[in-house]
Short mmCIF file of C-alpha atoms in Angstrom, two decimals:
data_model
loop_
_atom_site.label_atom_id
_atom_site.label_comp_id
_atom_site.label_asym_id
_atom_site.label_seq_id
_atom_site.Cartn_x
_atom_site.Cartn_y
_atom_site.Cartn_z
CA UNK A 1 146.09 109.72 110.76
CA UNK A 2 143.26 107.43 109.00
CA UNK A 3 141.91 110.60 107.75
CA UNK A 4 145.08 111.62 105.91
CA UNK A 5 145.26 107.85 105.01
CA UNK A 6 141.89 108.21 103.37
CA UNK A 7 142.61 111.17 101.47
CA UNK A 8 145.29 109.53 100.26
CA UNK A 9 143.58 106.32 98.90
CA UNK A 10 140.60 108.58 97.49
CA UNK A 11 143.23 110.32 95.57
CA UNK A 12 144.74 107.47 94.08
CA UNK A 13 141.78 106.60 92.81
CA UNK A 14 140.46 109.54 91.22
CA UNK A 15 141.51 111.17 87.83
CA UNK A 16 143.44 114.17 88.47
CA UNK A 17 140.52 115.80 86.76
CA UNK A 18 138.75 114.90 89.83
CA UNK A 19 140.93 116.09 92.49
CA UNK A 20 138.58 118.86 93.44
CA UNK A 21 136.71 116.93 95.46
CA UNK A 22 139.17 116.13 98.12
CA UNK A 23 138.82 120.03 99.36
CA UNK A 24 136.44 119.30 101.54
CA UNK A 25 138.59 116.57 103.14
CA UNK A 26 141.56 118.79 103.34
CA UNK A 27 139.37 121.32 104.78
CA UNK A 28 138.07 119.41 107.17
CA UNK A 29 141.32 118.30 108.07
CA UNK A 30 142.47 122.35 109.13
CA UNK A 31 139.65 121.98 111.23
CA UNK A 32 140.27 118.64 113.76
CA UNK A 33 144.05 119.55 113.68
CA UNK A 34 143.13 123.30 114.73
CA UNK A 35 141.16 121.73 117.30
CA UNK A 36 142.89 118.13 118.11
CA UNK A 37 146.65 118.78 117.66
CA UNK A 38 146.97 122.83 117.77
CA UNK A 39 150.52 122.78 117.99
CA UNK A 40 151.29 120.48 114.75
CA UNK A 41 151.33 123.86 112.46
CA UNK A 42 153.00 122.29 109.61
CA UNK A 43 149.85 119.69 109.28
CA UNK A 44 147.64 122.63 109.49
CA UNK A 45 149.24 125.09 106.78
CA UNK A 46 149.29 121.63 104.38
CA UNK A 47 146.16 120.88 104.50
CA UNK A 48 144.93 124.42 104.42
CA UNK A 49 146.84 125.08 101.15
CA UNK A 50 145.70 121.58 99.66
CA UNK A 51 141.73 122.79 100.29
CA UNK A 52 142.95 126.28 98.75
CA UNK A 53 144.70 125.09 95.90
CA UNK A 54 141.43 122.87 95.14
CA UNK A 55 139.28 125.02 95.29
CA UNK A 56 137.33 126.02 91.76
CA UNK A 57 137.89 130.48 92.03
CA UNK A 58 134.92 130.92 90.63
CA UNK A 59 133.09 128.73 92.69
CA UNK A 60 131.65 129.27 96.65
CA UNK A 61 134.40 126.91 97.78
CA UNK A 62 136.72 129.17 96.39
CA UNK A 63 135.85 131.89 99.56
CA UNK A 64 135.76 129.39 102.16
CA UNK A 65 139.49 127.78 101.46
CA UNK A 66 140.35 131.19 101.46
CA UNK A 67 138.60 131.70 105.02
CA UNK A 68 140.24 128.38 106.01
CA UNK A 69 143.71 129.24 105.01
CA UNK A 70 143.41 132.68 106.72
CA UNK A 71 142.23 131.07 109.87
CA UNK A 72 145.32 128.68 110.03
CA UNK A 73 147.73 131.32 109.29
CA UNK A 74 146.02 133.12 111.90
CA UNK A 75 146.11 130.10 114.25
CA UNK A 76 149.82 129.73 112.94
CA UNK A 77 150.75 133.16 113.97
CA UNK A 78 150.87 135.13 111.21
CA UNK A 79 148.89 137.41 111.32
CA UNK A 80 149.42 139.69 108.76
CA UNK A 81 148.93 137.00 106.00
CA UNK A 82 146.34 135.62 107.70
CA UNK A 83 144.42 139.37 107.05
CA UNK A 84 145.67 139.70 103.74
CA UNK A 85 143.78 136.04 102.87
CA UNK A 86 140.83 137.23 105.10
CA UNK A 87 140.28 140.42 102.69
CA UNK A 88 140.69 137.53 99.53
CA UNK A 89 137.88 135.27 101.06
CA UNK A 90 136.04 138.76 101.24
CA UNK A 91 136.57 139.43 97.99
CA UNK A 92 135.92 135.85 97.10
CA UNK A 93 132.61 135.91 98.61
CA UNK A 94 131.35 139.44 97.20
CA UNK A 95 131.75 137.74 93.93
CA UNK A 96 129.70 135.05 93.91
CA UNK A 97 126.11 134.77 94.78
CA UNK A 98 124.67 132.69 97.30
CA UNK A 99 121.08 133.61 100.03
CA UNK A 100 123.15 134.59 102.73
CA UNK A 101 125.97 136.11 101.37
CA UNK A 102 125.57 139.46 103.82
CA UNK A 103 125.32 136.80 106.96
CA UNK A 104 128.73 135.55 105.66
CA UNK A 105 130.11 138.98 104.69
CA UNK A 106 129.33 140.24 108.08
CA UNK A 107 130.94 137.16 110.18
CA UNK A 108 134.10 138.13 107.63
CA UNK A 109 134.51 141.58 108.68
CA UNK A 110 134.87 140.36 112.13
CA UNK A 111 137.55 137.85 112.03
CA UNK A 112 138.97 140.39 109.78
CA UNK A 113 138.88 142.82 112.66
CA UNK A 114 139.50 140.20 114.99
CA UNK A 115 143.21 139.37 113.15
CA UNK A 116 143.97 142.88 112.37
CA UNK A 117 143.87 143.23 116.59
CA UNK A 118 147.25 141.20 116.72
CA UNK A 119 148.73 144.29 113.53
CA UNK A 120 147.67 147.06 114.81
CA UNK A 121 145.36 147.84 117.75
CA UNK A 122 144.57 151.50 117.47
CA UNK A 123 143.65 150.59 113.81
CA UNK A 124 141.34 147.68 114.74
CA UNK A 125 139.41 149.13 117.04
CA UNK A 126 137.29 151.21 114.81
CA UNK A 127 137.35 148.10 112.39
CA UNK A 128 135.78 146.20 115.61
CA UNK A 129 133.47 148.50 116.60
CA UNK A 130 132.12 148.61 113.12
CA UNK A 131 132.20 145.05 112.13
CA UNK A 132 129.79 144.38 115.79
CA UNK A 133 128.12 147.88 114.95
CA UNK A 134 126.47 146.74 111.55
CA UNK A 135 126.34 143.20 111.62
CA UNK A 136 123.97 141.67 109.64
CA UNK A 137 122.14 139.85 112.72
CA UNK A 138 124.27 140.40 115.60
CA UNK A 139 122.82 137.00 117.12
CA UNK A 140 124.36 135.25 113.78
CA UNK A 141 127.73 135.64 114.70
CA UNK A 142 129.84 133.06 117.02
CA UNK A 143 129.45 134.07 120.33
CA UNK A 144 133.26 133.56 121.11
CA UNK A 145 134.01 135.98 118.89
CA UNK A 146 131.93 139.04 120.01
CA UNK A 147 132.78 138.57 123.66
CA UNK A 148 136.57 138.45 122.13
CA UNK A 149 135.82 141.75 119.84
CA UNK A 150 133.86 143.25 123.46
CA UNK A 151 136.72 142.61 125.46
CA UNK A 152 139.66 143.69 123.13
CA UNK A 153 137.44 146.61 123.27
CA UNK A 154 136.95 147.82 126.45
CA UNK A 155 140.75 146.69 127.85
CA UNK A 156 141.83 149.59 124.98
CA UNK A 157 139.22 152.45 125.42
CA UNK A 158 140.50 155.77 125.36
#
């Protein structure tokens, strides 16, 4: 609760000009309540669409509200959104140019495979296999998520 608190003093007394710099707080935010209170969805979706709606589109920050927002809808339950905002942070991220944009591209066609499990399975499997297939650096990506991809993947061989 401080941390919303804080937000809202920073924000009173900013410009609205200035705004922008409270994505990273609402990000943030997504984050501990993901983590801390799971359950309070409504907090989660808010602060997601705060950080998105902050967010500069032509910027970097641009693709990772986008990746935020997808993984709260995701965490949310809805999945299909949560792809649909998971191929924007792609998109989002192709666009810009930053060192390690194919580490980051590669970590986004997993959770993108990942969320497309809970669509459509027999479509998702060839999108997991690929995405652990021709990862960047297969070491690079979270742990919790390949053993996830690995297991989705052999409880649906055929």
């Amino acid at each position: 609760k401080w941390y919303e608190e804080s937000i809202a003093i920073r924000k009173s007394l900013l410009k609205k000009s200035e705004y922008q710099i409270l994505r990273i707080p609402h990000n943030n935010l997504v984050h501990d309540y993901m983590k801390l209170d799971p359950k309070n969805h409504k907090k989660i979706l808010t602060h997601a669409k705060a950080a998105l709606d902050l967010a500069i589109v032509t910027d970097i920050d641009h693709y990772i509200a986008l990746k935020t927002y997808a993984k709260a809808l995701n965490h949310t339950g809805d999945f299909q959104k949560s792809y649909n905002f998971y191929k924007k942070s792609f998109e989002s991220l192709s666009s810009v140019d930053i060192d390690d944009k194919q580490e980051h591209l590669s970590d986004l066609r997993l959770d993108m495979a990942l969320v497309y499990a809970d669509i459509n399975i027999n479509e998702a499997i060839p999108m997991l296999k690929n995405a652990l297939n021709n990862a960047y650096d297969p070491d690079l990506l979270y742990k919790n998520q390949v053993e996830l991809a690995k297991k989705i993947l052999k409880n649906n061989k055929k």
